[in-house]
Coordinates of C-alpha atoms in Angstrom, one line a residue:
Chain A
X1098 CA 62.8 53.1 -77.7
X1099 CA 66.2 53.2 -76.0
X1100 CA 66.8 52.0 -72.5
X1101 CA 67.3 55.5 -71.2
X1102 CA 64.1 56.6 -72.8
X1103 CA 62.3 53.7 -71.1
X1104 CA 63.7 54.7 -67.8
X1105 CA 62.2 58.1 -68.6
X1106 CA 59.0 56.4 -69.4
X1107 CA 58.8 55.0 -65.8
X1108 CA 59.5 58.4 -64.4
X1109 CA 56.9 60.0 -66.6
X1110 CA 54.3 57.4 -65.7
X1111 CA 54.8 57.9 -62.0
X1112 CA 54.9 61.6 -62.4
X1113 CA 51.9 61.7 -64.7
X1114 CA 49.7 59.6 -62.5
X1115 CA 50.7 61.6 -59.4
X1116 CA 50.0 64.9 -61.2
X1117 CA 46.6 63.6 -62.5
X1118 CA 45.6 62.7 -59.0
X1119 CA 46.7 66.1 -57.7
X1120 CA 44.8 67.8 -60.6
X1121 CA 41.6 65.9 -59.8
X1122 CA 41.9 66.9 -56.1
X1123 CA 42.5 70.6 -57.0
X1124 CA 39.4 70.6 -59.3
X1125 CA 37.3 68.9 -56.6
X1126 CA 38.5 71.6 -54.1
X1127 CA 37.4 74.4 -56.4
X1128 CA 34.0 72.7 -57.0
X1129 CA 33.5 72.2 -53.2
X1130 CA 33.9 76.0 -52.5
X1131 CA 30.9 78.0 -51.5
X1132 CA 30.9 80.2 -54.5
X1133 CA 27.9 81.6 -56.5
X1134 CA 27.8 78.9 -59.2
X1135 CA 28.8 76.1 -56.8
X1136 CA 25.6 76.8 -54.9
X1137 CA 23.4 76.5 -58.0
X1138 CA 21.3 73.4 -58.8
X1139 CA 23.5 71.3 -61.1
X1140 CA 20.6 70.3 -63.3
X1141 CA 19.5 73.8 -64.1
X1142 CA 23.1 75.0 -64.2
X1143 CA 23.9 72.4 -66.9
X1144 CA 20.8 73.2 -68.9
X1145 CA 21.7 76.9 -68.7
X1146 CA 25.2 76.1 -69.9
X1147 CA 23.8 74.2 -72.9
X1148 CA 21.5 77.1 -73.7
X1149 CA 24.4 79.6 -73.5
X1150 CA 26.5 77.3 -75.7
X1151 CA 23.7 77.3 -78.3
X1152 CA 23.6 81.1 -78.1
X1153 CA 27.3 81.3 -78.6
X1154 CA 27.1 79.1 -81.7
X1155 CA 24.3 81.0 -83.2
X1156 CA 25.2 84.6 -82.6
X1157 CA 26.8 86.6 -85.4
X1158 CA 27.8 89.6 -83.2
X1159 CA 31.2 90.0 -81.7
X1160 CA 29.7 92.5 -79.3
X1161 CA 27.3 89.9 -77.9
X1162 CA 30.2 87.4 -77.6
X1163 CA 32.4 89.9 -75.9
X1164 CA 29.7 90.9 -73.5
X1165 CA 29.1 87.2 -72.7
X1166 CA 32.8 86.7 -72.0
X1167 CA 32.7 89.6 -69.6
X1168 CA 29.7 88.0 -67.8
X1169 CA 31.6 84.7 -67.7
X1170 CA 34.6 86.4 -66.0
X1171 CA 32.3 88.1 -63.5
X1172 CA 30.8 84.6 -62.7
X1173 CA 34.4 83.3 -62.3
X1174 CA 35.1 85.9 -59.6
X1175 CA 31.7 85.3 -57.9
X1176 CA 32.4 81.6 -57.8
X1177 CA 35.7 82.2 -55.9
X1178 CA 37.8 80.9 -58.7
X1179 CA 41.2 82.6 -59.3
X1180 CA 41.0 84.6 -62.6
X1181 CA 44.5 83.6 -63.6
X1182 CA 43.8 80.0 -62.8
X1183 CA 40.7 80.1 -65.0
X1184 CA 42.4 82.0 -67.8
X1185 CA 45.3 79.5 -67.7
X1186 CA 42.9 76.7 -68.3
X1187 CA 40.8 78.3 -71.0
X1188 CA 43.3 80.3 -73.0
X1189 CA 45.5 77.3 -73.4
X1190 CA 42.8 75.5 -75.4
X1191 CA 41.7 78.4 -77.6
X1192 CA 44.7 78.4 -80.0
X1193 CA 44.7 74.6 -80.1
X1194 CA 41.1 74.5 -81.3
X1195 CA 41.1 77.6 -83.5
X1196 CA 44.6 78.4 -84.9
X1197 CA 44.5 76.1 -88.0
X1198 CA 41.0 77.3 -89.0
X1199 CA 41.4 81.0 -88.2
X1200 CA 44.7 81.6 -90.0
X1201 CA 43.5 80.6 -93.6
X1202 CA 40.1 82.3 -93.0
X1203 CA 41.6 85.8 -92.8
X1204 CA 42.9 85.7 -96.4
X1205 CA 40.9 86.5 -99.5
X1206 CA 41.3 83.0 -100.9
X1207 CA 39.0 81.7 -98.2
X1208 CA 37.0 84.9 -97.3
X1209 CA 36.7 87.3 -100.2
X1210 CA 36.1 91.0 -99.3
X1211 CA 37.7 94.4 -98.8
X1212 CA 41.5 94.0 -98.7
X1213 CA 43.3 95.6 -95.8
X1214 CA 46.8 94.3 -96.3
X1215 CA 48.2 92.7 -99.5
X1216 CA 51.5 90.8 -100.0
X1217 CA 53.0 88.2 -102.3
X1218 CA 54.2 84.8 -101.0
X1219 CA 55.9 82.3 -103.4
X1220 CA 54.6 84.3 -106.4
X1221 CA 51.1 84.1 -105.0
X1222 CA 49.3 87.4 -104.3
X1223 CA 47.4 87.3 -100.9
X1224 CA 45.3 89.8 -99.1
X1225 CA 44.0 89.9 -95.6
X1226 CA 40.3 91.1 -95.8
X1227 CA 38.2 93.0 -93.4
X1228 CA 35.5 90.3 -93.7
X1229 CA 38.1 87.7 -93.1
X1230 CA 39.3 89.4 -89.9
X1231 CA 35.7 89.8 -88.7
X1232 CA 34.9 86.2 -89.2
X1233 CA 38.2 85.1 -87.5
X1234 CA 37.4 87.4 -84.6
X1235 CA 33.9 86.0 -84.2
X1236 CA 35.2 82.4 -84.5
X1237 CA 37.9 83.1 -81.9
X1238 CA 35.4 84.6 -79.5
X1239 CA 33.0 81.7 -80.1
X1240 CA 35.7 79.2 -79.2
X1241 CA 36.8 81.3 -76.2
X1242 CA 33.2 81.6 -74.9
X1243 CA 32.4 77.9 -75.5
X1244 CA 35.6 76.7 -73.8
X1245 CA 35.0 79.1 -70.9
X1246 CA 31.4 78.0 -70.3
X1247 CA 32.4 74.3 -70.4
X1248 CA 35.4 74.9 -68.0
X1249 CA 33.3 77.0 -65.7
X1250 CA 30.7 74.3 -65.5
X1251 CA 33.3 71.6 -64.8
X1252 CA 35.1 73.8 -62.2
X1253 CA 31.9 74.6 -60.3
X1254 CA 30.3 71.2 -60.3
X1255 CA 31.7 68.1 -58.6
X1256 CA 32.5 65.4 -61.1
X1257 CA 30.1 62.8 -59.8
X1258 CA 27.3 65.4 -59.6
X1259 CA 28.1 66.4 -63.2
X1260 CA 27.7 62.8 -64.2
X1261 CA 24.4 62.6 -62.4
X1262 CA 23.0 65.6 -64.3
X1263 CA 23.2 63.4 -67.4
X1264 CA 19.9 62.0 -66.1
X1265 CA 18.4 65.4 -67.0
X1266 CA 19.2 64.7 -70.6
X1267 CA 17.5 61.4 -70.4
X1268 CA 20.7 59.3 -70.3
X1269 CA 19.7 55.9 -68.8
X1270 CA 20.2 55.4 -65.0
X1271 CA 22.4 52.3 -65.5
X1272 CA 24.7 54.2 -67.8
X1273 CA 25.1 57.1 -65.4
X1274 CA 25.7 54.8 -62.5
X1275 CA 28.3 52.8 -64.5
X1276 CA 30.1 56.1 -65.4
X1277 CA 30.0 57.1 -61.7
X1278 CA 31.6 53.8 -60.7
X1279 CA 34.2 54.1 -63.4
X1280 CA 35.1 57.5 -62.2
X1281 CA 35.4 56.2 -58.7
X1282 CA 37.7 53.3 -59.7
X1283 CA 39.9 55.3 -62.1
X1284 CA 41.6 56.7 -59.0
X1285 CA 42.1 53.3 -57.5
X1286 CA 43.7 52.0 -60.6
X1287 CA 45.8 55.2 -61.0
X1288 CA 47.1 54.5 -57.5
X1289 CA 47.8 50.9 -58.4
X1290 CA 49.7 51.9 -61.6
X1291 CA 51.8 54.4 -59.6
X1292 CA 52.6 51.8 -56.9
X1293 CA 53.5 49.2 -59.5
X1294 CA 55.9 51.5 -61.3
X1295 CA 57.4 52.7 -58.0
X1296 CA 57.9 49.0 -57.1
X1297 CA 59.5 48.3 -60.4
X1298 CA 61.8 51.3 -60.1
X1299 CA 62.8 50.3 -56.6
X1300 CA 63.6 46.7 -57.7
X1301 CA 65.2 47.1 -61.1
X1302 CA 66.0 50.8 -61.2
X1303 CA 67.3 51.6 -64.6
X1304 CA 66.2 49.3 -67.5
X1305 CA 68.9 48.9 -70.1
X1306 CA 67.0 46.7 -72.7
X1307 CA 64.1 47.8 -74.7
X1308 CA 62.9 44.2 -74.9
X1309 CA 62.9 44.0 -71.1
X1310 CA 61.1 47.3 -70.9
X1311 CA 58.4 46.1 -73.3
X1312 CA 58.0 42.9 -71.2
X1313 CA 57.5 44.9 -68.0
X1314 CA 55.0 47.2 -69.6
X1315 CA 52.9 44.4 -71.1
X1316 CA 53.0 42.3 -67.9
X1317 CA 51.9 45.4 -65.9
X1318 CA 49.0 45.9 -68.4
X1319 CA 48.0 42.3 -68.1
X1320 CA 48.3 42.4 -64.3
X1321 CA 46.1 45.4 -64.1
X1322 CA 43.6 43.9 -66.4
X1323 CA 43.4 40.8 -64.3
X1324 CA 43.0 42.8 -61.1
X1325 CA 40.2 44.9 -62.7
X1326 CA 38.5 41.8 -64.0
X1327 CA 38.6 40.1 -60.5
X1328 CA 37.5 43.3 -58.9
X1329 CA 34.5 43.8 -61.1
X1330 CA 33.1 40.5 -60.1
X1331 CA 33.7 41.3 -56.4
X1332 CA 32.1 44.7 -56.8
X1333 CA 29.1 43.1 -58.4
X1334 CA 28.9 40.7 -55.4
X1335 CA 29.0 43.8 -53.1
X1336 CA 26.1 45.3 -55.0
X1337 CA 24.1 42.1 -54.9
X1338 CA 24.7 41.8 -51.2
X1339 CA 23.1 45.3 -50.7
X1340 CA 20.0 44.5 -52.7
X1341 CA 20.9 45.3 -56.3
X1342 CA 18.9 43.2 -58.6
X1343 CA 19.5 44.6 -62.1
X1344 CA 17.9 48.0 -61.7
X1345 CA 19.9 50.5 -59.7
X1346 CA 18.4 53.3 -57.6
X1347 CA 20.6 56.2 -56.7
X1348 CA 20.3 59.1 -54.3
X1349 CA 18.6 62.1 -55.9
X1350 CA 19.4 65.2 -53.8
X1351 CA 18.9 68.0 -56.2
X1352 CA 17.0 71.1 -54.9
X1353 CA 16.2 73.9 -57.3
X1354 CA 15.8 77.4 -55.7
X1355 CA 14.2 80.5 -57.2
X1356 CA 17.6 81.9 -58.1
X1357 CA 18.4 78.7 -60.1
X1358 CA 15.3 79.1 -62.1
X1359 CA 16.0 82.8 -62.7
X1360 CA 19.5 81.9 -64.1
X1361 CA 18.0 79.2 -66.3
X1362 CA 15.4 81.8 -67.5
X1363 CA 18.1 84.3 -68.3
X1364 CA 20.0 81.7 -70.3
X1365 CA 16.8 81.0 -72.2
X1366 CA 16.3 84.7 -72.8
X1367 CA 19.9 84.9 -74.1
X1368 CA 19.2 82.2 -76.7
X1369 CA 15.9 83.8 -77.7
X1370 CA 17.5 87.2 -77.8
X1371 CA 20.3 85.9 -80.0
X1372 CA 17.9 84.4 -82.5
X1373 CA 15.9 87.6 -82.6
X1374 CA 19.1 89.8 -82.9
X1375 CA 20.4 87.6 -85.8
X1376 CA 17.5 88.8 -88.0
X1377 CA 19.4 92.1 -88.3
X1378 CA 22.6 90.4 -89.6
X1379 CA 23.1 89.3 -93.2
Chain B
X1402 CA 17.5 23.7 -33.3
X1403 CA 18.2 24.6 -29.7
X1404 CA 15.8 25.0 -26.7
X1405 CA 15.4 28.4 -25.1
X1406 CA 13.2 27.8 -22.1
X1407 CA 10.4 25.7 -23.5
X1408 CA 10.6 27.2 -27.0
X1409 CA 12.7 25.6 -29.8
X1410 CA 14.7 28.4 -31.4
X1411 CA 15.2 28.1 -35.1
X1412 CA 18.8 28.7 -36.1
X1413 CA 19.3 31.6 -38.4
X1414 CA 21.9 29.7 -40.4
X1415 CA 22.0 25.9 -40.6
X1416 CA 24.8 24.2 -42.6
X1417 CA 24.9 20.5 -43.2
X1418 CA 28.0 18.8 -44.8
X1419 CA 28.8 21.8 -47.0
X1420 CA 31.6 21.6 -49.5
X1421 CA 32.7 24.2 -52.0
X1422 CA 35.4 24.3 -54.6
X1423 CA 36.8 27.2 -56.6
X1424 CA 36.7 26.9 -60.4
X1425 CA 39.3 24.4 -61.4
X1426 CA 38.4 22.1 -58.6
X1427 CA 40.5 23.8 -55.9
X1428 CA 38.7 22.9 -52.6
X1429 CA 37.8 25.9 -50.4
X1430 CA 35.5 24.2 -47.9
X1431 CA 35.1 20.6 -46.9
X1432 CA 32.2 19.0 -45.1
X1433 CA 31.2 22.0 -42.9
X1434 CA 28.3 21.6 -40.5
X1435 CA 27.2 24.2 -38.1
X1436 CA 24.2 26.1 -36.7
X1437 CA 24.1 29.8 -35.9
X1438 CA 21.2 30.6 -33.5
X1439 CA 19.6 34.0 -33.6
X1440 CA 21.2 36.6 -31.5
X1441 CA 24.5 34.9 -31.0
X1442 CA 28.0 36.1 -31.8
X1443 CA 30.1 33.6 -33.7
X1444 CA 33.7 34.0 -34.8
X1445 CA 35.5 32.0 -37.4
X1446 CA 39.2 31.8 -36.8
X1447 CA 41.9 30.0 -38.7
X1448 CA 45.1 30.5 -40.6
X1449 CA 45.1 32.1 -44.1
X1450 CA 43.4 30.1 -46.8
X1451 CA 41.3 27.9 -44.5
X1452 CA 38.0 28.9 -45.9
X1453 CA 36.6 31.5 -43.4
X1454 CA 35.9 34.1 -46.0
X1455 CA 34.4 31.6 -48.4
X1456 CA 32.0 30.5 -45.7
X1457 CA 30.9 34.1 -45.1
X1458 CA 30.4 34.5 -48.9
X1459 CA 28.3 31.3 -48.8
X1460 CA 26.3 32.6 -45.9
X1461 CA 25.6 35.8 -47.8
X1462 CA 24.3 33.6 -50.8
X1463 CA 26.9 35.1 -53.2
X1464 CA 28.1 31.6 -54.0
X1465 CA 26.4 28.3 -53.4
X1466 CA 27.5 25.0 -52.0
X1467 CA 28.7 22.2 -54.4
X1468 CA 27.6 19.7 -51.9
X1469 CA 25.5 19.8 -48.7
X1470 CA 22.9 22.3 -47.7
X1471 CA 22.9 25.9 -46.4
X1472 CA 19.6 27.1 -44.9
X1473 CA 18.9 30.7 -43.7
X1474 CA 15.8 31.6 -41.7
X1475 CA 14.5 28.1 -42.4
X1476 CA 14.8 28.3 -46.2
X1477 CA 17.5 26.6 -48.3
X1478 CA 19.8 29.0 -50.0
X1479 CA 20.4 27.9 -53.6
X1480 CA 21.0 29.5 -56.9
X1481 CA 17.4 28.6 -57.8
X1482 CA 15.8 30.1 -54.7
X1483 CA 17.8 33.3 -54.9
X1484 CA 16.6 33.8 -58.5
X1485 CA 13.2 34.6 -57.0
X1486 CA 13.2 38.4 -56.6
X1487 CA 11.0 38.3 -53.5
X1488 CA 13.2 35.7 -51.7
X1489 CA 16.3 37.6 -52.7
X1490 CA 15.0 40.9 -51.5
X1491 CA 13.8 39.4 -48.2
X1492 CA 17.1 37.7 -47.6
X1493 CA 19.3 40.7 -48.6
X1494 CA 17.3 43.1 -46.3
X1495 CA 17.9 40.7 -43.4
X1496 CA 21.6 39.9 -43.9
X1497 CA 24.4 42.6 -44.2
X1498 CA 27.9 41.7 -45.3
X1499 CA 30.9 43.8 -44.6
X1500 CA 33.6 42.8 -47.1
X1501 CA 37.2 42.5 -46.0
X1502 CA 38.4 44.9 -48.7
X1503 CA 36.6 48.3 -48.4
X1504 CA 37.6 49.2 -52.0
X1505 CA 35.0 46.6 -53.1
X1506 CA 32.3 47.6 -50.6
X1507 CA 32.6 51.3 -51.5
X1508 CA 31.8 51.4 -55.2
X1509 CA 29.9 54.7 -55.5
X1510 CA 31.5 58.1 -56.3
X1511 CA 30.8 59.4 -52.8
X1512 CA 30.5 58.0 -49.3
X1513 CA 27.0 59.3 -49.0
X1514 CA 25.8 57.5 -52.0
X1515 CA 27.5 54.3 -50.9
X1516 CA 25.9 54.4 -47.4
X1517 CA 22.5 55.1 -49.0
X1518 CA 22.9 52.4 -51.7
X1519 CA 21.3 49.5 -49.7
X1520 CA 18.1 51.2 -48.5
X1521 CA 17.6 52.8 -52.0
X1522 CA 17.6 49.3 -53.6
X1523 CA 15.0 48.2 -51.0
X1524 CA 12.7 51.1 -51.8
X1525 CA 13.0 52.8 -48.4
X1526 CA 11.4 56.3 -48.6
X1527 CA 13.9 59.2 -49.1
X1528 CA 13.1 60.8 -45.7
X1529 CA 13.8 57.5 -43.9
X1530 CA 17.0 57.0 -45.8
X1531 CA 18.2 60.4 -44.8
X1532 CA 17.4 59.6 -41.1
X1533 CA 19.2 56.3 -41.3
X1534 CA 22.1 57.7 -43.2
X1535 CA 22.6 60.5 -40.7
X1536 CA 22.3 58.0 -37.8
X1537 CA 24.8 55.5 -39.3
X1538 CA 27.2 58.2 -40.2
X1539 CA 27.0 59.8 -36.7
X1540 CA 27.5 56.3 -35.1
X1541 CA 30.6 55.6 -37.2
X1542 CA 31.8 59.2 -36.9
X1543 CA 32.0 59.7 -40.6
X1544 CA 29.4 62.6 -41.0
X1545 CA 32.2 64.9 -42.1
X1546 CA 33.2 62.4 -44.8
X1547 CA 29.9 61.9 -46.5
X1548 CA 30.6 64.2 -49.5
X1549 CA 34.1 62.8 -50.0
X1550 CA 35.0 60.3 -52.6
X1551 CA 36.2 56.9 -51.2
X1552 CA 39.6 57.3 -52.8
X1553 CA 40.2 60.3 -50.5
X1554 CA 39.7 58.3 -47.3
X1555 CA 42.2 56.5 -45.1
X1556 CA 41.9 52.7 -44.6
X1557 CA 40.2 53.2 -41.2
X1558 CA 37.7 55.7 -42.6
X1559 CA 37.0 53.4 -45.5
X1560 CA 36.3 50.5 -43.1
X1561 CA 34.0 52.7 -41.0
X1562 CA 32.1 53.8 -44.2
X1563 CA 31.8 50.2 -45.2
X1564 CA 30.3 49.2 -41.9
X1565 CA 27.9 52.3 -42.0
X1566 CA 26.8 51.1 -45.5
X1567 CA 25.6 47.9 -43.9
X1568 CA 24.3 49.3 -40.6
X1569 CA 22.1 51.6 -42.6
X1570 CA 20.2 48.6 -44.0
X1571 CA 19.3 47.6 -40.4
X1572 CA 19.9 43.9 -41.0
X1573 CA 19.1 41.2 -38.5
X1574 CA 22.5 39.5 -39.2
X1575 CA 25.9 41.1 -39.6
X1576 CA 28.5 39.2 -41.5
X1577 CA 32.0 40.8 -41.1
X1578 CA 35.1 39.6 -42.9
X1579 CA 38.2 40.7 -40.9
X1580 CA 36.6 43.8 -39.5
X1581 CA 39.7 45.1 -37.7
X1582 CA 42.5 43.9 -40.1
X1583 CA 45.2 46.5 -40.6
X1584 CA 43.5 49.2 -38.5
X1585 CA 44.9 51.4 -35.8
X1586 CA 44.0 50.6 -32.2
X1587 CA 41.4 53.4 -31.8
X1588 CA 39.6 52.5 -35.1
X1589 CA 39.6 48.8 -34.1
X1590 CA 38.1 49.8 -30.7
X1591 CA 35.4 51.9 -32.4
X1592 CA 34.5 49.0 -34.6
X1593 CA 34.4 46.5 -31.7
X1594 CA 32.1 48.9 -29.9
X1595 CA 29.8 49.0 -32.8
X1596 CA 29.7 45.2 -33.1
X1597 CA 28.9 45.1 -29.4
X1598 CA 26.1 47.6 -29.7
X1599 CA 24.7 45.7 -32.7
X1600 CA 24.7 42.5 -30.6
X1601 CA 23.0 44.2 -27.7
X1602 CA 20.4 45.5 -30.1
X1603 CA 19.5 41.9 -30.9
X1604 CA 21.5 41.3 -34.1
X1605 CA 23.3 38.1 -34.9
X1606 CA 27.0 38.8 -35.5
X1607 CA 29.2 36.4 -37.5
X1608 CA 32.7 37.3 -38.3
X1609 CA 35.9 35.9 -39.7
X1610 CA 39.0 37.2 -38.0
X1611 CA 42.7 36.7 -37.4
X1612 CA 42.7 39.1 -34.5
X1613 CA 42.4 36.8 -31.5
X1614 CA 42.6 39.8 -29.1
X1615 CA 39.1 40.8 -30.0
X1616 CA 37.6 37.3 -30.2
X1617 CA 36.9 36.9 -26.5
X1618 CA 35.2 40.2 -26.3
X1619 CA 33.0 39.8 -29.4
X1620 CA 32.3 36.1 -29.7
X1621 CA 30.2 33.7 -27.7
X1622 CA 31.1 30.8 -30.0
X1623 CA 34.3 30.2 -31.9
X1624 CA 34.7 27.9 -34.8
X1625 CA 38.3 27.1 -35.7
X1626 CA 39.2 26.3 -39.3
X1627 CA 42.1 24.0 -40.1
X1628 CA 44.3 23.4 -43.1
X1629 CA 41.9 20.7 -44.3
X1630 CA 39.4 23.6 -44.9
X1631 CA 36.8 22.4 -42.4
X1632 CA 35.9 23.2 -38.8
X1633 CA 38.3 21.3 -36.6
X1634 CA 37.0 22.6 -33.3
X1635 CA 34.1 24.7 -31.9
X1636 CA 33.7 26.0 -28.4
X1637 CA 33.5 29.1 -26.3
X1638 CA 36.1 31.8 -26.7
X1639 CA 37.7 31.0 -23.4
X1640 CA 37.9 27.3 -24.1
X1641 CA 39.6 27.9 -27.5
X1642 CA 41.8 30.8 -26.5
X1643 CA 43.3 29.2 -23.4
X1644 CA 44.4 26.1 -25.3
X1645 CA 47.8 27.5 -26.4
X1646 CA 49.1 24.2 -27.8
X1647 CA 46.0 23.8 -30.0
X1648 CA 46.3 27.4 -31.3
X1649 CA 50.0 27.1 -32.0
X1650 CA 49.5 23.8 -33.8
X1651 CA 47.1 25.6 -36.2
X1652 CA 49.2 28.7 -36.9
X1653 CA 46.9 30.9 -34.8
X1654 CA 49.6 32.0 -32.3
X1655 CA 53.4 32.1 -32.4
X1656 CA 56.1 32.1 -29.8
X1657 CA 56.5 35.7 -28.8
X1658 CA 60.0 37.1 -28.6
X1659 CA 60.5 40.6 -27.3
X1660 CA 62.8 42.8 -25.2
X1661 CA 62.3 44.4 -21.8
X1662 CA 65.1 46.8 -20.9
X1663 CA 67.7 44.9 -22.9
X1664 CA 66.5 41.4 -21.7
X1665 CA 65.4 39.3 -24.6
X1666 CA 62.7 36.8 -23.6
X1667 CA 60.2 34.5 -25.1
X1668 CA 56.7 33.3 -24.1
X1669 CA 53.7 31.8 -25.8
X1670 CA 51.2 34.4 -27.0
X1671 CA 48.2 34.3 -24.7
X1672 CA 44.8 35.9 -25.6
X1673 CA 42.8 35.5 -22.4
X1674 CA 41.6 38.7 -20.9
X1675 CA 44.0 39.0 -18.0
X1676 CA 47.0 38.7 -20.3
X1677 CA 48.9 36.7 -17.6
X1678 CA 51.6 35.0 -19.6
X1679 CA 54.6 33.3 -18.2
X1680 CA 57.8 35.0 -19.2
X1681 CA 60.8 32.8 -20.1
X1682 CA 63.9 34.9 -20.0
X1683 CA 66.9 33.6 -21.8
X1684 CA 69.1 35.9 -19.7
X1685 CA 70.9 37.2 -22.7
X1686 CA 71.7 40.8 -22.0
X1687 CA 71.3 42.8 -25.2
X1688 CA 74.1 45.3 -24.7
X1689 CA 73.3 47.2 -27.8
X1690 CA 70.0 48.4 -26.3
X1691 CA 71.9 50.4 -23.7
X1692 CA 74.1 52.2 -26.2

C-alpha cells in the first residue's frame, strides 16, 4: 500500500463512516413514516414476509411472480416510499445475485430444450433454449421478488423493532437484547472511529510511510478494542444498577389489529394457493 | 445515628474506614468514614481523581470495599450479601444511580426502552410502567424523544434521558455522578430543579460534582475529597464555599482573570449566593479591545 493510498484510506474511512451513519438515519426516517406497512404490527408483518418468501421460492409461474411484484410496488407507494428510491435499492442487488447463475442457464448445455438461437463460440456449438429462457426469467423474478420483500420489510420497520420480532421466531430473549445493544453501540463506535481518523488527519495530515500507516491503523484498532472492553464492563454495571440479574425483561408493545391479521391471512392464502397451483405444472 | 426529636434516625449509608484500590493496587479511596442520614442532600466535591466517583460506585454496590465497612439501610454491603437475589432486588429498587457518562446509562436501542428498563426488571406491571414512563418523560421534557435512538440525542438530552431512567424506578436514594457536567445553562437548571423536587419528595440525594455553583443550592452537607483520596473536610455548603483559601489549596477554585470594558482584572472565584467578590484591577488598559 503506498503512502498516497493510505492517505486515501483515511479519507475513505471518514467518508465511509459518515455515509453509513447518514444511510442509517435515512432508513430510520422512512421506517418512521406513517405509511401503510409502517403502521402494521411488526410480528405479523415479518411472518407474512416469511410466508411470501416461501411462496416466491415455491411458485413455478412467472405470472404469479410478476403479479406479486406488482403488488409489492403498490405496497411501496402505499407505504410512502419513493418508487425510484426503492428500485435503486432492489434492482442493484438482482444482477449481483443472479447474473452468474442465469447466464449459463439459458444455454442448451445447462437447460436442454427447444433452440431459439444457435451460434458457435470457440468451435463449440451453443443454443439458447426456450426452456432455458423460461427458467432464467423465473429465477430472475424470484430474486427480484425476494429482494424486494426483504428490502420492503427493512424499510418499513425500525431496526430495533425488527430485531425484537426475532422473539416471534423463538430466538432467546438474551440474544435479541444483546443484538439490540450491539445495534445501539455500533453507532457510538462509528462516531469514535470517525473522530479518531479526523484527529489523525488534523495532526499528521498526509502519511508518507506504509509502515507508519499500518502502525496507526493497528493502534487505532487496539484503542477501540480497549474502549469497547472497558465500556462493556461499565454498561454491565449500569444494567446491574437498574435491577438486571441475569434475565433481562424488555418492553413488549406490539398490538395486532384486524387489518394486520387480514394481511397475515392473505400471505398464508398466497402460500397455500401457490402450492395448489403448482399441481398444474410439470 | 443522629437524633431527630426523640427518635434515633438510622443513616441510609454508613461507611467506616473504607478503602478501595483499583486492580494493580492503585489506591482510589483511603480510610473514608461518613454517615448519610435519610432525606439529606450530600455533595462530594474534589479535584479530578480524588475518589468521588469511586465512592458513588461503592454506595451503589457495584464494587466493594477492600477494607472497612459500607452499610446501607442497616445492612452491610458486600459481594456475598449482594449475591442474594432478594437483597439485591431490594437494594436496587431503593437506590438509583445516574452515571456520569450517559452513553453507558443508555444501553437500549431506544430511549423508551431505556427508561422502562429498571421497572421491567423489578416486575412492575406494564400499565404502571407506562404511567411512570410517561410521568418521568414529561418531567424531564423528553416525551418527544422516546422513540429515538440514544445516538440521535444531544448530550443534554442524553443526560435528561439518563435521569428519567432512574426517576422511573422511584428510588429512595438518588446517586448522581457529575449531573451537570458539560451541559448548557438551561439544561443544568432543569436538572437542578429535578434534584430539588426529588429532595422535597423525601428522597435522599447524593452527588459528586465539580460544579460549585450548584452545590449551595442542592446540598445540605458537603464532603471535600483531597489528593490523598480521603475526605479532608465536611461541613455545610456555606462553610465550605466561603473558605476561598481552602478551596484554592485543593484545586477547587482558581484565580479568575477577565476583562470588563478593556480593563483586565483578577479576583478569587467566589461561589456564595450573592456573588459579591472583590475585584482587583491591575489598571492595565487593554487597548486592543477598543479596536
